[in-house]
Short mmCIF file of C-alpha atoms in Angstrom, two decimals:
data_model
loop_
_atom_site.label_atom_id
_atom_site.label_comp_id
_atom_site.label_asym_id
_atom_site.label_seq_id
_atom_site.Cartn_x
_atom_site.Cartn_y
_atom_site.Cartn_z
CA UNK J 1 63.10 28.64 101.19
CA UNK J 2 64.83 30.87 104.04
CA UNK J 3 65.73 28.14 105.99
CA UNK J 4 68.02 26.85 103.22
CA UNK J 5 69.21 29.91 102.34
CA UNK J 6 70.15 30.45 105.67
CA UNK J 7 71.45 26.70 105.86
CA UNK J 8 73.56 27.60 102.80
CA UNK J 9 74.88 30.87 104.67
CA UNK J 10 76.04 28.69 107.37
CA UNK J 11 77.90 25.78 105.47
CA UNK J 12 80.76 28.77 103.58
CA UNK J 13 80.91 30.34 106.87
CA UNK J 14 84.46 31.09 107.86
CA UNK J 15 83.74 29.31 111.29
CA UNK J 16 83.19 26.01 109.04
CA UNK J 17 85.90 26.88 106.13
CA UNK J 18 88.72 24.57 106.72
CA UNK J 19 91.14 27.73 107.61
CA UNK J 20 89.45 28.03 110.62
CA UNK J 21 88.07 31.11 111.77
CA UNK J 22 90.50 33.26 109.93
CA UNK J 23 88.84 35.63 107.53
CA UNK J 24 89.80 34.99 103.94
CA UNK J 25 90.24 39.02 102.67
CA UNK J 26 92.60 39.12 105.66
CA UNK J 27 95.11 36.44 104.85
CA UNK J 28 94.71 37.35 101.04
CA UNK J 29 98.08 39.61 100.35
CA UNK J 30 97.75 41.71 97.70
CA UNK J 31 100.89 41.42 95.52
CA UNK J 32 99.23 42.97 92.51
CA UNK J 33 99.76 46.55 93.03
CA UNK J 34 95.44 46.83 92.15
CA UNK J 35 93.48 48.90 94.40
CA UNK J 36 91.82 47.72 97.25
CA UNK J 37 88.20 48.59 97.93
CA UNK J 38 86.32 48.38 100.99
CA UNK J 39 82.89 47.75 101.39
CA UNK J 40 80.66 49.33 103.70
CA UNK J 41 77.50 47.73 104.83
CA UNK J 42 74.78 49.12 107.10
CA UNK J 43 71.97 51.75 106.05
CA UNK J 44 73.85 53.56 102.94
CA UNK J 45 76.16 50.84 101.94
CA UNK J 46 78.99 51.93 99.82
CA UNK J 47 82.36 50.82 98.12
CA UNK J 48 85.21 53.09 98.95
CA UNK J 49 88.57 52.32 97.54
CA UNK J 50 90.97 52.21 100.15
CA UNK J 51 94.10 51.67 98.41
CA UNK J 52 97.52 50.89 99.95
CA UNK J 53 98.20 54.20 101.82
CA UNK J 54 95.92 55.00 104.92
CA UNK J 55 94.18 58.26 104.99
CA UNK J 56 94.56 58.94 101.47
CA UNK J 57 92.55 61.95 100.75
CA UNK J 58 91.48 63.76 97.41
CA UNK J 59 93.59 67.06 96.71
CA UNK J 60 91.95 69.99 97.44
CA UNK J 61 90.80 71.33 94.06
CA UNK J 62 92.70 74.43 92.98
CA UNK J 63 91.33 77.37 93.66
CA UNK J 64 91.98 80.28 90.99
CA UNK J 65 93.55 82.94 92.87
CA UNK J 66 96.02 82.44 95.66
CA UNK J 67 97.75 84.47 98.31
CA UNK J 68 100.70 83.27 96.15
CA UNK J 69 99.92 85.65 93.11
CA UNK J 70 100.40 89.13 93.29
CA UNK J 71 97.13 90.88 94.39
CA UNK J 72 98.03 94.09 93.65
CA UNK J 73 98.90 93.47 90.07
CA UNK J 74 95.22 90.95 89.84
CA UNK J 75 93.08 93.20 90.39
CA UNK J 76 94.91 96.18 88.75
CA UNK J 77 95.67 98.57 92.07
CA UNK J 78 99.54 98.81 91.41
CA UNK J 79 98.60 102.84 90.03
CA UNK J 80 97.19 103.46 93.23
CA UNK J 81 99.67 101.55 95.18
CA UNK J 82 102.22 104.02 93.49
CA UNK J 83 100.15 106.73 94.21
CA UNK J 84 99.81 106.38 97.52
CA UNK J 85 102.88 104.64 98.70
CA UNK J 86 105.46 107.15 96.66
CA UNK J 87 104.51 110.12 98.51
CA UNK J 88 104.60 111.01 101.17
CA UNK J 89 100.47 111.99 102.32
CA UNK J 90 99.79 115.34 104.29
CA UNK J 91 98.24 114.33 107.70
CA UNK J 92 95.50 116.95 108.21
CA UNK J 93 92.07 116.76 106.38
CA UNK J 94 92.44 120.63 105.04
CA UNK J 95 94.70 118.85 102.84
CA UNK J 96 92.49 116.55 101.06
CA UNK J 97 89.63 119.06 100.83
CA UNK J 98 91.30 122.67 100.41
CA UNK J 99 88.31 124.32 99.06
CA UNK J 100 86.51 123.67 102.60
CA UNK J 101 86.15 126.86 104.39
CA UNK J 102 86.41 126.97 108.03
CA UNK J 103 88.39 124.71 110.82
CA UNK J 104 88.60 121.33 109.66
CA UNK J 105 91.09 119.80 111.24
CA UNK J 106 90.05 119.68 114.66
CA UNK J 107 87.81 116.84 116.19
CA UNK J 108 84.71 116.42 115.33
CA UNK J 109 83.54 115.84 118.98
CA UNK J 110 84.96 119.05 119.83
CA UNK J 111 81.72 121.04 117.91
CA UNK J 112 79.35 118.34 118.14
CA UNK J 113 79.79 117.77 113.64
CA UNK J 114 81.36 114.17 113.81
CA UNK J 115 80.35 111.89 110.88
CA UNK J 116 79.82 109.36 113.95
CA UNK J 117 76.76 111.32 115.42
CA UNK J 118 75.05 111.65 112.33
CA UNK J 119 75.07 107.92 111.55
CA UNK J 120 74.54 107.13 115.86
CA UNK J 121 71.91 110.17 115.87
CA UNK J 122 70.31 110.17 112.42
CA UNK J 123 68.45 114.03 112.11
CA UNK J 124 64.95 113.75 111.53
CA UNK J 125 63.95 113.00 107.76
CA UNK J 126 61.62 112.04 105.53
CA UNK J 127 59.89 115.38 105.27
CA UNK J 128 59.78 117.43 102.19
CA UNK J 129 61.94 120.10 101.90
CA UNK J 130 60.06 123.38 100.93
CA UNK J 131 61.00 127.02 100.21
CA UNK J 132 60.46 129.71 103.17
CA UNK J 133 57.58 131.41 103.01
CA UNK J 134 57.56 135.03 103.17
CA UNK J 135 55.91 134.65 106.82
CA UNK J 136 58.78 132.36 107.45
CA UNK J 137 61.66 134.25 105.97
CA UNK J 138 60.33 136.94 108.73
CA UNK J 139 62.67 134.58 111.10
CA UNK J 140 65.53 136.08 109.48
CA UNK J 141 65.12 139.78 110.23
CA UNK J 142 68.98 140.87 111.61
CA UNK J 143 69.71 143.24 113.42
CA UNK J 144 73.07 145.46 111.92
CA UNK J 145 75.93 144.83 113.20
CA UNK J 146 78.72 142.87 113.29
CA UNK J 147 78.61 139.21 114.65
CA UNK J 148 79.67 138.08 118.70
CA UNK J 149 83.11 137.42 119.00
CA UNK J 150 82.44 133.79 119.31
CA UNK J 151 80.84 133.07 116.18
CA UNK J 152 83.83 134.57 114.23
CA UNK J 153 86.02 131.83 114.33
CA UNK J 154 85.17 130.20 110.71
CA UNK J 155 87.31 132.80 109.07
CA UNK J 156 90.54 132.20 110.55
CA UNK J 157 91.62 128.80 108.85
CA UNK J 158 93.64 129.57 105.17
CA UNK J 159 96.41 131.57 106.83
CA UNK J 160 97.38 129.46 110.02
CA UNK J 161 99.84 127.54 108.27
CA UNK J 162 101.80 130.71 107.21
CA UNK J 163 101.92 132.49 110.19
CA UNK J 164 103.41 129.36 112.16
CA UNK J 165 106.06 129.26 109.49
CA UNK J 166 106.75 133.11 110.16
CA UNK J 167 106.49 132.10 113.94
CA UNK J 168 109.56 129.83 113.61
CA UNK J 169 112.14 131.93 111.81
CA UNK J 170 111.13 134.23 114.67
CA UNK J 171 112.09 132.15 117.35
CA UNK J 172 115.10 131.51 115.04
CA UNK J 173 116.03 134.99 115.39
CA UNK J 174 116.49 135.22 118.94
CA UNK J 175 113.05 135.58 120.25
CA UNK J 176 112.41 133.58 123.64
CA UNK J 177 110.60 130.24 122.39
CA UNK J 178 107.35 129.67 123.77
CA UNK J 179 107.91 125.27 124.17
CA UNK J 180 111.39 124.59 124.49
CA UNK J 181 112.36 121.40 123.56
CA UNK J 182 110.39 120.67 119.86
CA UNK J 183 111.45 124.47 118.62
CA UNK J 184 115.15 124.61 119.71
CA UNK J 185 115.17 121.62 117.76
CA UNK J 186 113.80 122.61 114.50
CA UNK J 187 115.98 125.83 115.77
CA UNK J 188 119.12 123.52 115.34
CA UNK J 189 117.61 122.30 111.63
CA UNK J 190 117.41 125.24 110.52
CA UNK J 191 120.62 126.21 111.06
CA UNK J 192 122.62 123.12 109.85
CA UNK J 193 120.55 123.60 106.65
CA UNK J 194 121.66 126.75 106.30
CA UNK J 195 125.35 126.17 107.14
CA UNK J 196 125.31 123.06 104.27
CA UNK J 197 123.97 125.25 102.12
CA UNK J 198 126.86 128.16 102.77
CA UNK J 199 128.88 125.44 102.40
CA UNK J 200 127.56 124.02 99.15
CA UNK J 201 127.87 127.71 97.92
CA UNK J 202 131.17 128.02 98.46
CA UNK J 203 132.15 125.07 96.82
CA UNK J 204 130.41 126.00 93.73
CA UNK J 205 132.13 128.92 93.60
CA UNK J 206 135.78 127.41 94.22
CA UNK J 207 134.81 125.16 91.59
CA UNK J 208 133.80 128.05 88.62
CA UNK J 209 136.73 129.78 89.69
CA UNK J 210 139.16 126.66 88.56
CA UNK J 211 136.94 126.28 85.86
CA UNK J 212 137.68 129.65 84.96
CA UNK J 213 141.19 129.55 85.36
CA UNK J 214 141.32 126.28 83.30
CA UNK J 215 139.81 128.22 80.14
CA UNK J 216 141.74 130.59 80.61
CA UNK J 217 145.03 128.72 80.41
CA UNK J 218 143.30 126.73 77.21
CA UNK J 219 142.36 130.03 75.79
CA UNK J 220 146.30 130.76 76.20
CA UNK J 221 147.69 128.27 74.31
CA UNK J 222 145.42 127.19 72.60
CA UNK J 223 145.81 128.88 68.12
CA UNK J 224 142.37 129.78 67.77
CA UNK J 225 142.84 132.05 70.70
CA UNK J 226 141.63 135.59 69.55
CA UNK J 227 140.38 137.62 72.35
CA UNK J 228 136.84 137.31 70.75
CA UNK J 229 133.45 136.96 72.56
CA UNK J 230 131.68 134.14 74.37
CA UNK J 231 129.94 131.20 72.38
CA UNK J 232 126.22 130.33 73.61
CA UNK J 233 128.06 127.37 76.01
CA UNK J 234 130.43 129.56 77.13
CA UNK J 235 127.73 131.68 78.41
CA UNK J 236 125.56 129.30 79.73
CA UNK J 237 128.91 127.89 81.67
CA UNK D 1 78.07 112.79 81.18
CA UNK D 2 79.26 113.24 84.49
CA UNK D 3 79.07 110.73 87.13
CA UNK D 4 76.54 111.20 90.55
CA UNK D 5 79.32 110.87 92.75
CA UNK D 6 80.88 113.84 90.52
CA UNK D 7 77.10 115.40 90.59
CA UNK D 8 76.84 115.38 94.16
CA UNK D 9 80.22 116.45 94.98
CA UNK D 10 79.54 119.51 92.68
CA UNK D 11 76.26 120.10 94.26
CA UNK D 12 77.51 119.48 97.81
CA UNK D 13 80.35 122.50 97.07
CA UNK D 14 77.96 124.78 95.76
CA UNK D 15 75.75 124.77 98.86
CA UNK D 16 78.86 124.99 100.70
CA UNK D 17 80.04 128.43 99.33
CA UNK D 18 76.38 130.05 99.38
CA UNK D 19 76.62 128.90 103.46
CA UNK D 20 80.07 130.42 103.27
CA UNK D 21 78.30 133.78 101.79
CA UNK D 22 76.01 133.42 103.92
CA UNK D 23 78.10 133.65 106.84
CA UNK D 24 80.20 136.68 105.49
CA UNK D 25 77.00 138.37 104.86
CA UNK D 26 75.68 137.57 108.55
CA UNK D 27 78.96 138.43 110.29
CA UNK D 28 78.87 142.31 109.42
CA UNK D 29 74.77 142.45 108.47
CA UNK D 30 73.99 145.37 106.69
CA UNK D 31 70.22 146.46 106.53
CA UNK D 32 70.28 146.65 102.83
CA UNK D 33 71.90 143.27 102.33
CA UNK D 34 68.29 141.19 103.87
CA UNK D 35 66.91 140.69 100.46
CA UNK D 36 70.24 138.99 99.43
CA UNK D 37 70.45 137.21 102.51
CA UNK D 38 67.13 135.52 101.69
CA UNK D 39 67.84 135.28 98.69
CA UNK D 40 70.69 133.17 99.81
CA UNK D 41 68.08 131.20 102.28
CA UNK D 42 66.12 129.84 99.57
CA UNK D 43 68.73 129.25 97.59
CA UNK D 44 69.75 126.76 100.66
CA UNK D 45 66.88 125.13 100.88
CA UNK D 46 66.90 124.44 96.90
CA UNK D 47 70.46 123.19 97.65
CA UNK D 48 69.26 120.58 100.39
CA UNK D 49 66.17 119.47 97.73
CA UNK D 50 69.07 118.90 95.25
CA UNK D 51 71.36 116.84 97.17
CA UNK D 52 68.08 115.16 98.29
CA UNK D 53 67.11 114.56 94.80
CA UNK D 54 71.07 112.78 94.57
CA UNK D 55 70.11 110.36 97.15
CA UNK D 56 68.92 107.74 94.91
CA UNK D 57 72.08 107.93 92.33
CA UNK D 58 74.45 107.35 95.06
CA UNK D 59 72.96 104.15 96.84
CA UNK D 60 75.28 101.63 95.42
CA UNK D 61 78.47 103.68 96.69
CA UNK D 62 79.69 102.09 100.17
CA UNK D 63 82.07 103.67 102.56
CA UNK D 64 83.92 102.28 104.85
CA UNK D 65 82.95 103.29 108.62
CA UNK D 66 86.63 103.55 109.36
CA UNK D 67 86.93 106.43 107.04
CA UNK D 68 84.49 108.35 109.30
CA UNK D 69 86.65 107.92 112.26
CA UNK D 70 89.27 109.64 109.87
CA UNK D 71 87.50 112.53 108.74
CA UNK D 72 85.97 113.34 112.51
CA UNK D 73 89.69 113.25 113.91
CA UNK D 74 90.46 115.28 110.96
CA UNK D 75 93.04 113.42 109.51
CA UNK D 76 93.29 113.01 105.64
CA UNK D 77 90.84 109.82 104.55
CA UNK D 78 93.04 108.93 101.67
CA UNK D 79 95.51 108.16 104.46
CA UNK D 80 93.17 104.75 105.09
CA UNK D 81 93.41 103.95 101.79
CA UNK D 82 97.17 104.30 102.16
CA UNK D 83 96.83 102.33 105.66
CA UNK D 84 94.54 99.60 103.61
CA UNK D 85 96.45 98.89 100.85
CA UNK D 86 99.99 98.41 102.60
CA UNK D 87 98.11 95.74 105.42
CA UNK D 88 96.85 94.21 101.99
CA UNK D 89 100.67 93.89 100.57
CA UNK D 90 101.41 92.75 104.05
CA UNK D 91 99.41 90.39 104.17
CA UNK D 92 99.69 89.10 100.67
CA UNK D 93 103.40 88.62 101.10
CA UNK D 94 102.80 87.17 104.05
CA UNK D 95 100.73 84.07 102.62
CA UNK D 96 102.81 83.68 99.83
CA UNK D 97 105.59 82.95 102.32
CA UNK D 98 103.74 80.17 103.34
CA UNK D 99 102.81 78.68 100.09
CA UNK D 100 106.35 78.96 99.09
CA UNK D 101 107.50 77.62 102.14
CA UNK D 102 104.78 74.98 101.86
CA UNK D 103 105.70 74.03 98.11
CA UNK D 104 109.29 73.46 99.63
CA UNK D 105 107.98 71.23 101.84
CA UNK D 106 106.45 69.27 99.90
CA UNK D 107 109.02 68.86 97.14
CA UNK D 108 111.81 67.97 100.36
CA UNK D 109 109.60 65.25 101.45
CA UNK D 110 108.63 64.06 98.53
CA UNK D 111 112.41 63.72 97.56
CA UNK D 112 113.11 62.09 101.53
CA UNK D 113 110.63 59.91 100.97
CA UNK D 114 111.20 58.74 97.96
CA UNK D 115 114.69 57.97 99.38
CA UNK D 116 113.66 55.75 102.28
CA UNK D 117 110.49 54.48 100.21
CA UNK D 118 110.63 54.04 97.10
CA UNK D 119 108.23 51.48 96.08
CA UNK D 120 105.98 52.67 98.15
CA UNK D 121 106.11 56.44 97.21
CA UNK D 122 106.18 55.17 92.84
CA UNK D 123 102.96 53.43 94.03
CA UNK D 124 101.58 56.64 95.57
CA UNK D 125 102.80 58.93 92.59
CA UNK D 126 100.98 56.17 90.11
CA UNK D 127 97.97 56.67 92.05
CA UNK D 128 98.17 60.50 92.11
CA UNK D 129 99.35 60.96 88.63
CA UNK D 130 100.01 64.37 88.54
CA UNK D 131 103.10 64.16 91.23
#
């Protein structure tokens, strides 16, 4: 039985076809416009239509949310995009937590209380926490007095701001500045500020004089004229 | 019902002022003032067992490392957020450039294409279907 099936193999071979060796899906054109399929043999055999275009891949499926739709607005953050973005955010940390006594705004590696060191150096944990004992509380005798100069320095934060304020309008006033370039500068600011705003002052007065010349001249010529008081917009004006 | 994070914050500022008392009490000790000042010791340690007892409401809530560098340079932590968000606009402008750009693209070739080959590219939009 194999040996004629084999036999039978051989006799449609294209070696034997009368075309010669020429395979027949080769010469066959396809004029149809149909898909062409190819056909895979091997371990996994498989039919994969080929069609006329080489490479001709599946689209990627759409995904649901792009780079091309606004983010901000997806997932609701345009509030704090506002918030953020409008004003303008204070720099030091005092700012953000006001309440905090003490210096805040200096490094943390400077006094050894970075957030760094306690997740680098965890403290030891996993002990109850229990009140002193009287024995214990003994520990905390003091002596009277006031504190060492060094350990006073926690007080000194809420007014620092102020005083550097006063400390400029100082220099302002003629005192020699201490750094020369940043202070003459702010020096200079001042002082344009304060010549616009002469400036501005003495425009708005020019201006309510006219005005009051204007009503004046209306008032003049004007029949209901008596000489009597001021209405409510007159005084406001 | 307020929230832990609100719970923890409010604990966190109460142990914070009875340190602060602490301190002013320490700073100028007066004999008289030792039963207030351990007074104010326990009242530490009760702090520290309350903040403790937070620990387990607040496990879910993840912070950024960055933020610590922040806070231990002293600098205002909202300012990351302010630092996050605009690299996220950035960034989302940025790639919707390129689709856009990429949509052109597409749409110019498409059109070229279908100037130099046209039965080729009605073929190709048949077997697409959507183009």
């Amino acid at each position: 039985m194999m040996g004629d099936q084999f036999r039978k193999v051989e006799q449609y071979s294209p070696k034997s076809s009368p075309r010669g060796a020429r395979s027949p899906v080769v010469s066959r054109q396809d004029s149809s416009g149909t898909l062409k399929t190819t056909i895979l043999l091997g371990k996994n055999p498989s039919i994969v239509p080929s069609g006329p275009f080489y490479l001709l891949k599946e689209p990627p499926g759409e995904s649901g949310i792009t780079g091309a739709t606004n983010l901000m607005a997806y997932y609701g953050l345009e509030h704090s995009y506002s918030k953020f973005s409008g004003k303008k955010l204070k720099e030091q940390l005092s700012s953000f937590l006001p309440t905090l006594p003490g210096v805040i705004d200096s490094p943390g590696q400077s006094d050894n209380s970075s957030l760094r060191s306690v997740i680098e150096k965890p403290p030891v944990g996993g002990k109850d926490l229990l009140p002193l004992s009287s024995a214990q509380l003994e520990g905390f005798r003091l002596h009277p007095g006031p504190l060492p100069e060094q350990y006073r320095y926690a007080n000194a934060t809420p007014i620092k701001k102020h005083k550097n304020k006063h400390k400029k309008h100082k220099h302002k006033e003629g005192g020699p500045p201490s750094t020369e370039t940043p202070i003459t500068d702010a020096g200079g600011d001042t002082h344009e500020k304060k010549h616009k705003k002469q400036k501005r002052h003495d425009e708005d007065k020019e201006r309510k004089k006219r005005k009051k010349e204007k009503k004046r001249k209306k008032q003049k010529h004007s029949p209901e004229h008596s000489g009597g008081g001021l209405t409510p917009s007159q005084h406001s004006s | 019902m307020t929230s832990p994070l609100e719970n923890l914050e409010t604990q966190l500022e109460m142990f914070i002022e009875n340190v602060r008392q602490i301190h002013i009490i320490v700073s100028d000790f007066q004999p008289q003032s030792q039963n207030v000042l351990n007074q104010k010791l326990q009242a530490m340690v009760h702090g520290l067992q309350e903040v403790d007892k937070l620990k387990s409401q607040v496990q879910d809530v993840h912070v950024p490392l960055e933020v610590f560098d922040y806070i231990d340079q002293g600098r205002n932590p909202q300012l990351y957020t302010k630092d996050c968000i605009e690299k996220a606009l950035a960034k989302n402008e940025q790639v919707k450039g390129k689709i856009d750009a990429y949509r052109k693209f597409k749409a110019n070739m498409l059109l070229e294409l279908s100037r130099t080959f046209p039965t080729e590219l009605s073929k190709y939009r048949a077997l697409r279907g959507d183009e």
